[in-house]
Amino acid sequence: MIAEIGLGLLWLAAGLAVVQAFLGMAGLRQPDRPDLGGAVRPVAVAQAVLVVAAFCCLIYLFIVSDMSVKLVAANSHSDKPMLYKVSGAWGNHEGSMLLWVTVLAMAGAGIAVAERRVRRDTLIATLMAQGLLALGFYAFLLLSSNPFERLNRAPQDGQGLNPLLQDPGLAFHPPTLYFGYVGMSVAFSFAVGALVTRDVGPAFARAMRPWVLGAWIMLTLGITAGSYWAYYELGWGGWWFWDPVENASLMPWLAATALLHSVTVLATRDSLRAWTVMLSVVAFSMSMVGTFLVRSGVLTSVHAFAVDPQRGSFLLALMLLYIGGALALFGLRIGTVREGALFEPVSREAALVLNNLFLTVILGVVLIGTLYPIVAQGFGQQVSIGPPYFNPAAGSVALLLVIAMVAGPLMRWRSDGMKAVLRRMAAPVILGVVALVGIKVLAPDIGTLPWLGLAVAILAAAGSIAPLWKRNLARTPLFTWGMVIAHLGVAVALAGMAVDSAFYKERLVAVDEGDTTDVGPFSVRLVSVEPIIGPNWTALEGRVEARRGDGAPFLLTPQARNYSAPPTDTSEAAISTRLDGQLYVVLGKQGQDGRWQLRLWWKPLVTFIWLGGAMIAIGGALSLVGRLWRERRSPRGGASA
Amino acid sequence: MRVLLPLLFLLSAPAMADSRMEAAPLANVQLKDPAQERQAKALMETIRCLVCQGQSIADSDAEMAGDMRSMIRERIEKGEQPEAIRKWLITRYGDWVTYEPPLSSTTLFLWSLPALLLMAGGALALGRIRRKR
Amino acid sequence: MRKVFLWLPLAVFGLLLGVMGHGILNPEQTTIPSKLVGTKVPAFNLPAAVPSHPGLTNADLATGKPVLLNFFASWCLPCIAEAPVLEELKREGVVIHAIAIRDKPEDVARFLAEHGDPYARIGSDVSSRVQISFGSSGVPESFVIDGKGVIRHQHIGDIQPQDMPKILKALKDAQ
């Protein structure tokens, strides 16, 4: 019964999306009938309420393990811990698409209730675009991916969830990414709304900014969490593989980062009008390209998820409709939008343009590199594009980007003097050069990219806090603090990547119980291997004692697990976090001579990667709160950013 | 980073059932000479696993990846150059097997991409700069 | 000129959509054919996998008559499905040599007893070395080799009954 109610609610919500789009259009056509446009807001809210209720129905079905529902039977099992029953609701294609529209509708309701900055007609046009957008996703769900489909005969029990997905990571990682993707759709709707009413200006930028910022925070968290999840789950100590699915989540982030900065230029200086609108469309299209790459099975990936070419075709059709439509509107309309202000060659906006340029180039490199194998195959060649291409090609531009990131906040809006900028940059640049030489002297064998990366990280760390120099810290606005922390986070993450790549230590050995080996500064002893039983798995657990020099020993317990539903072997790495890095231990197979395979890594400063990611997100959050706070106090404010 | 749902689904497919043999001698054991091991590891990180396709053989649990690691370590230990081994593999499996696209007329575009994009974007941005009178 | 710029994004997007649409129709291939088809088999010398059959060297693959070389393993499920088809090929007069991948003598013997034995010689390749040198990426996989020891055809995956004519034709072409 609950499944039928859920499906009914979904149909009703889809119907309301149609109403929302039509009311919006009618309201724009007949400005003399304010009741038409005025009705759009409550309809958007009602649509959100209905789809949230539908999503709750699905979660309920997973909680009670209703095996007569196809989705539950295919992805759940009554033995599963409660956390994974609930998160199983979105650990599959249909459920995750329902989560997508749920968040989309909630964002629409949020705009309808809270947005007061843009012109009334622009708001109506934006909500109209939101309604149309939601409609496409409802069609996708109801026509090709119905999450509430029943089975003719309910099986005894479900098939279970892939063990690799039975992890707290699943409860957290996909929803955060979806919030990010959907937040980009809000920026997209705003851009379409502004194009429809030719209202591209600072007010539009200020209305869009919190959504871009919010989405960007979520993408940052999602990518950071995903990276850490892959790091401890895949069991070889890697944290980024340039896999198509990883790139699929990186591309919207790159576009969102560029958009975040260009929207600030538009809000503050009324410059970059067409470019900001363009980026909003690009950012959302990258979210859809990302979803497409993950779902369509076009490229082979370690992380392939719910692959189905038919769904890929549906997503492609949606993209053609929405992105194609928006770009056509762009071509038609942007010529009639008054051009924004030009800018001086030495100014903060020039630095931000440089930032946008570098980000866009990285985006282009990642996009083309990811799709290249498909193109090459069309010409009869099978090629693989991986880290040896992306690291130098995208990494070198990323280093330039980080240097531009340091320069931007040290420059004044409108116009600045070259000499003054150089004076402000002097200390970080000198520090960077000293680091460049020092590192090469201390570690002559270091690879080029880690070497430059570490030096630039040191330059960036100093440069990021430079804007606070000689400032009254108590009176420094919250959003400036946010920027400083986020930029510092970039430096921290970069340092983590460079140090881990350059100085990690690996030890692969076969040992008897009681044997001692070493990795980096640690001596490691395999004490024993014992069988243990978990809720829905059995495992062999290694008891591994590690100590650094004469320090106190500590215990790590890597496991080789065996799940029964579905039958799968996994290895659970044991990770011990120290102040200066992580010790990573994996228990392998037992050889015929009775010795156990151990894989050990000492990964110095590897934690900085995710710490930096978290700092970037926290900086974003501070900035968001700071902006909203300031705008509440002075509705026209933000000009002094 | 992704909708990073790590499904090693290819690995768990029945066709990829594991043998009852132990891993090859040098699949999970490092070379004694750290310089040689570094060379071997760097090469392994750029060779694509044939069984689990989305990973390099350095990061793969597949048995065939282990056999390839063992082969690479043995040949490096005998003094063979990493690039010679890469070439040997490319003769057998084609360019697909290396994550490092070899420089050719088709990949020249790929390698010059950052520079091309920088120039195109730079030209576009220059148009928006106010000229000094 | 400016007009053209305004429509450039749509054009680029169209191109992107085209590439992705092309990708849907032709997803990235997961079978990696050997590039050695058309060249001489690599040199190898494998010991016998079971006492009942002699081992295999590259010289056994260049005896003037085309042969079928089958890579298989006792732990590989599709190999079981393939076994009766290989028997059928043997009845048609095809000489089949085999290389057992990562296998123990007792397991190979049990496999042959349970699923049939169409093989003339069986070499044992415990660390997949010869398999890699053939550019083969898994089991089962089969190569048609002509009388001079040149690889003429590769079949990836198990040979199913409907593949028999193709294999027989390749063997005939290799005469």
Short mmCIF file of C-alpha atoms in Angstrom, two decimals, chain A residues 162 164-165 170 173-174 177-178 181 222-230 233-234 236 238-241 243 245-247 249-250 271 275 294-295 300-306 339-345 353 357-358 360-361 364-365 368-369 372 381-389 392-393 397 400 445 504 506-510 567-568 571 589 591-593 597-599 601, chain B residues 1-10 12 18-32 37-38 41-42 44-48 52-63 69 73 86 93-102 104-133:
data_model
loop_
_atom_site.label_atom_id
_atom_site.label_comp_id
_atom_site.label_asym_id
_atom_site.label_seq_id
_atom_site.Cartn_x
_atom_site.Cartn_y
_atom_site.Cartn_z
CA ASN A 162 27.06 -4.90 -2.52
CA LEU A 164 31.62 -2.42 -0.74
CA LEU A 165 28.57 -0.18 -0.41
CA LEU A 170 27.30 5.52 1.32
CA HIS A 173 28.77 10.61 0.03
CA PRO A 174 26.04 10.32 -2.67
CA LEU A 177 27.10 15.12 -4.22
CA TYR A 178 23.43 15.25 -5.19
CA TYR A 181 24.52 18.76 -8.45
CA GLY A 222 31.19 15.00 -1.51
CA ILE A 223 34.44 14.78 -3.45
CA THR A 224 36.54 14.87 -0.28
CA ALA A 225 34.44 12.16 1.37
CA GLY A 226 34.44 10.06 -1.81
CA SER A 227 38.19 10.30 -2.07
CA TYR A 228 38.64 9.16 1.53
CA TRP A 229 36.11 6.38 1.06
CA ALA A 230 37.94 5.03 -1.99
CA GLU A 233 37.89 0.82 0.84
CA LEU A 234 39.93 -0.12 -2.23
CA TRP A 236 45.89 -0.02 -2.07
CA GLY A 238 45.41 5.42 -3.53
CA TRP A 239 43.20 8.48 -3.09
CA TRP A 240 42.67 9.67 -6.66
CA PHE A 241 42.81 7.56 -9.81
CA ASP A 243 38.90 7.32 -13.18
CA VAL A 245 33.57 8.45 -12.50
CA GLU A 246 35.93 10.51 -10.35
CA ASN A 247 36.41 12.97 -13.18
CA SER A 249 32.39 14.60 -10.04
CA LEU A 250 35.47 16.80 -10.44
CA SER A 271 31.49 42.82 -15.04
CA TRP A 275 30.48 34.76 -18.96
CA VAL A 294 28.31 7.28 -14.21
CA ARG A 295 25.01 5.74 -15.30
CA THR A 300 34.69 1.45 -18.01
CA SER A 301 35.27 2.45 -14.44
CA VAL A 302 36.14 0.86 -11.11
CA HIS A 303 33.25 2.76 -9.65
CA ALA A 304 30.64 1.93 -12.30
CA PHE A 305 27.23 2.26 -10.77
CA ALA A 306 23.78 1.10 -11.91
CA GLU A 339 27.68 44.50 -21.88
CA GLY A 340 29.22 44.53 -18.44
CA ALA A 341 32.04 46.82 -17.38
CA LEU A 342 35.54 46.36 -18.77
CA PHE A 343 38.36 45.93 -16.27
CA GLU A 344 41.88 47.18 -15.67
CA PRO A 345 44.77 44.77 -16.38
CA VAL A 353 39.43 36.34 -14.74
CA LEU A 357 40.67 30.96 -17.30
CA PHE A 358 42.83 28.39 -15.50
CA THR A 360 38.16 26.42 -17.43
CA VAL A 361 41.32 25.09 -19.05
CA GLY A 364 38.51 21.29 -20.69
CA VAL A 365 41.54 19.03 -20.20
CA ILE A 368 38.36 15.92 -23.26
CA GLY A 369 40.79 13.50 -21.62
CA TYR A 372 38.96 10.81 -25.57
CA GLN A 381 41.92 2.81 -31.70
CA GLN A 382 41.76 1.55 -28.16
CA VAL A 383 43.57 3.92 -25.83
CA SER A 384 43.67 4.55 -22.10
CA ILE A 385 44.04 8.01 -20.65
CA GLY A 386 45.14 7.93 -17.04
CA PRO A 387 47.25 9.58 -14.35
CA PRO A 388 50.37 9.87 -16.56
CA TYR A 389 48.36 12.26 -18.75
CA PRO A 392 51.07 16.75 -15.79
CA ALA A 393 48.39 18.19 -18.09
CA VAL A 397 47.70 24.41 -14.92
CA LEU A 400 49.35 28.29 -12.05
CA ASP A 445 65.24 12.45 -5.91
CA TYR A 504 55.27 7.56 1.04
CA GLU A 506 55.54 0.87 0.96
CA ARG A 507 56.24 -2.59 2.32
CA LEU A 508 54.82 -5.75 0.77
CA VAL A 509 55.81 -8.88 2.68
CA ALA A 510 54.82 -12.42 3.58
CA PRO A 567 28.80 -13.77 -1.74
CA THR A 568 31.82 -11.48 -1.96
CA SER A 571 39.53 -6.60 2.53
CA LYS A 589 46.00 -14.15 1.59
CA GLY A 591 50.33 -18.81 1.30
CA GLN A 592 50.88 -22.57 1.28
CA ASP A 593 53.87 -22.12 3.55
CA GLN A 597 50.59 -11.44 2.98
CA LEU A 598 50.80 -8.02 4.59
CA ARG A 599 50.63 -4.76 2.66
CA TRP A 601 52.09 1.86 3.83
CA MET B 1 34.93 12.60 -5.59
CA ARG B 2 32.42 11.06 -7.66
CA VAL B 3 29.52 9.16 -7.42
CA LEU B 4 32.24 6.89 -6.35
CA LEU B 5 30.44 3.73 -5.66
CA PRO B 6 33.29 1.32 -5.85
CA LEU B 7 31.76 -1.77 -7.35
CA LEU B 8 34.44 -4.18 -8.30
CA PHE B 9 31.67 -5.94 -10.11
CA LEU B 10 33.91 -7.40 -12.77
CA SER B 12 33.02 -10.80 -8.52
CA ASP B 18 40.04 -17.19 -8.50
CA SER B 19 42.40 -20.09 -9.01
CA ARG B 20 43.61 -22.17 -6.11
CA MET B 21 47.20 -21.16 -6.76
CA GLU B 22 49.19 -18.74 -4.68
CA ALA B 23 50.10 -15.34 -6.03
CA ALA B 24 53.12 -15.35 -8.33
CA PRO B 25 56.45 -14.99 -6.49
CA LEU B 26 56.94 -11.25 -6.94
CA ALA B 27 53.27 -10.21 -7.22
CA ASN B 28 53.15 -8.87 -3.69
CA VAL B 29 56.80 -8.89 -2.70
CA GLN B 30 59.09 -5.99 -3.38
CA LEU B 31 62.47 -6.12 -5.07
CA LYS B 32 65.45 -5.93 -2.75
CA GLU B 37 61.53 -1.38 -6.99
CA ARG B 38 60.83 2.33 -7.63
CA LYS B 41 56.35 0.47 -9.22
CA ALA B 42 56.33 3.51 -11.49
CA MET B 44 53.08 -0.81 -12.79
CA GLU B 45 51.16 2.34 -11.95
CA THR B 46 50.82 3.11 -15.65
CA ILE B 47 49.86 -0.37 -16.89
CA ARG B 48 46.13 -0.98 -17.09
CA CYS B 52 39.35 -5.14 -13.77
CA GLN B 53 39.93 -2.59 -16.54
CA GLY B 54 39.36 0.55 -14.46
CA GLN B 55 42.53 0.16 -12.41
CA SER B 56 46.25 0.01 -12.91
CA ILE B 57 47.89 -3.31 -12.12
CA ALA B 58 49.52 -1.62 -9.12
CA ASP B 59 46.11 -1.15 -7.47
CA SER B 60 44.39 -4.36 -8.45
CA ASP B 61 43.52 -7.50 -6.56
CA ALA B 62 43.00 -9.50 -9.75
CA GLU B 63 45.28 -12.55 -10.11
CA ARG B 69 53.41 -7.34 -11.42
CA ARG B 73 59.54 -7.08 -11.16
CA ARG B 86 56.07 -1.16 -21.74
CA TYR B 93 47.85 -5.57 -26.08
CA GLY B 94 48.08 -2.33 -28.05
CA ASP B 95 48.07 1.23 -26.68
CA TRP B 96 45.13 0.29 -24.48
CA VAL B 97 47.42 -1.35 -21.94
CA THR B 98 49.28 1.85 -21.04
CA TYR B 99 47.68 4.73 -19.19
CA GLU B 100 50.35 6.97 -20.63
CA PRO B 101 49.17 7.71 -24.16
CA PRO B 102 52.25 7.37 -26.39
CA SER B 104 51.61 10.05 -31.82
CA SER B 105 49.72 12.14 -34.35
CA THR B 106 46.44 11.31 -32.60
CA THR B 107 47.62 12.08 -29.09
CA LEU B 108 49.59 15.17 -30.05
CA PHE B 109 46.32 17.08 -29.83
CA LEU B 110 45.76 15.72 -26.33
CA TRP B 111 49.21 16.70 -25.11
CA SER B 112 48.99 20.19 -26.58
CA LEU B 113 45.47 20.68 -25.23
CA PRO B 114 46.38 22.74 -22.12
CA ALA B 115 48.44 25.17 -24.21
CA LEU B 116 45.75 25.44 -26.91
CA LEU B 117 43.00 26.11 -24.39
CA LEU B 118 45.14 28.63 -22.50
CA MET B 119 45.78 30.55 -25.70
CA ALA B 120 42.15 30.51 -26.85
CA GLY B 121 40.83 31.54 -23.43
CA GLY B 122 43.57 34.13 -23.00
CA ALA B 123 42.67 35.75 -26.31
CA LEU B 124 39.01 35.89 -25.25
CA ALA B 125 39.87 37.46 -21.88
CA LEU B 126 42.22 40.06 -23.39
CA GLY B 127 39.23 41.51 -25.24
CA ARG B 128 37.68 42.52 -21.93
CA ILE B 129 40.68 44.46 -20.66
CA ARG B 130 40.42 48.24 -20.67
CA ARG B 131 43.33 49.68 -22.66
CA LYS B 132 45.43 52.37 -21.07
CA ARG B 133 45.08 55.64 -22.96
#
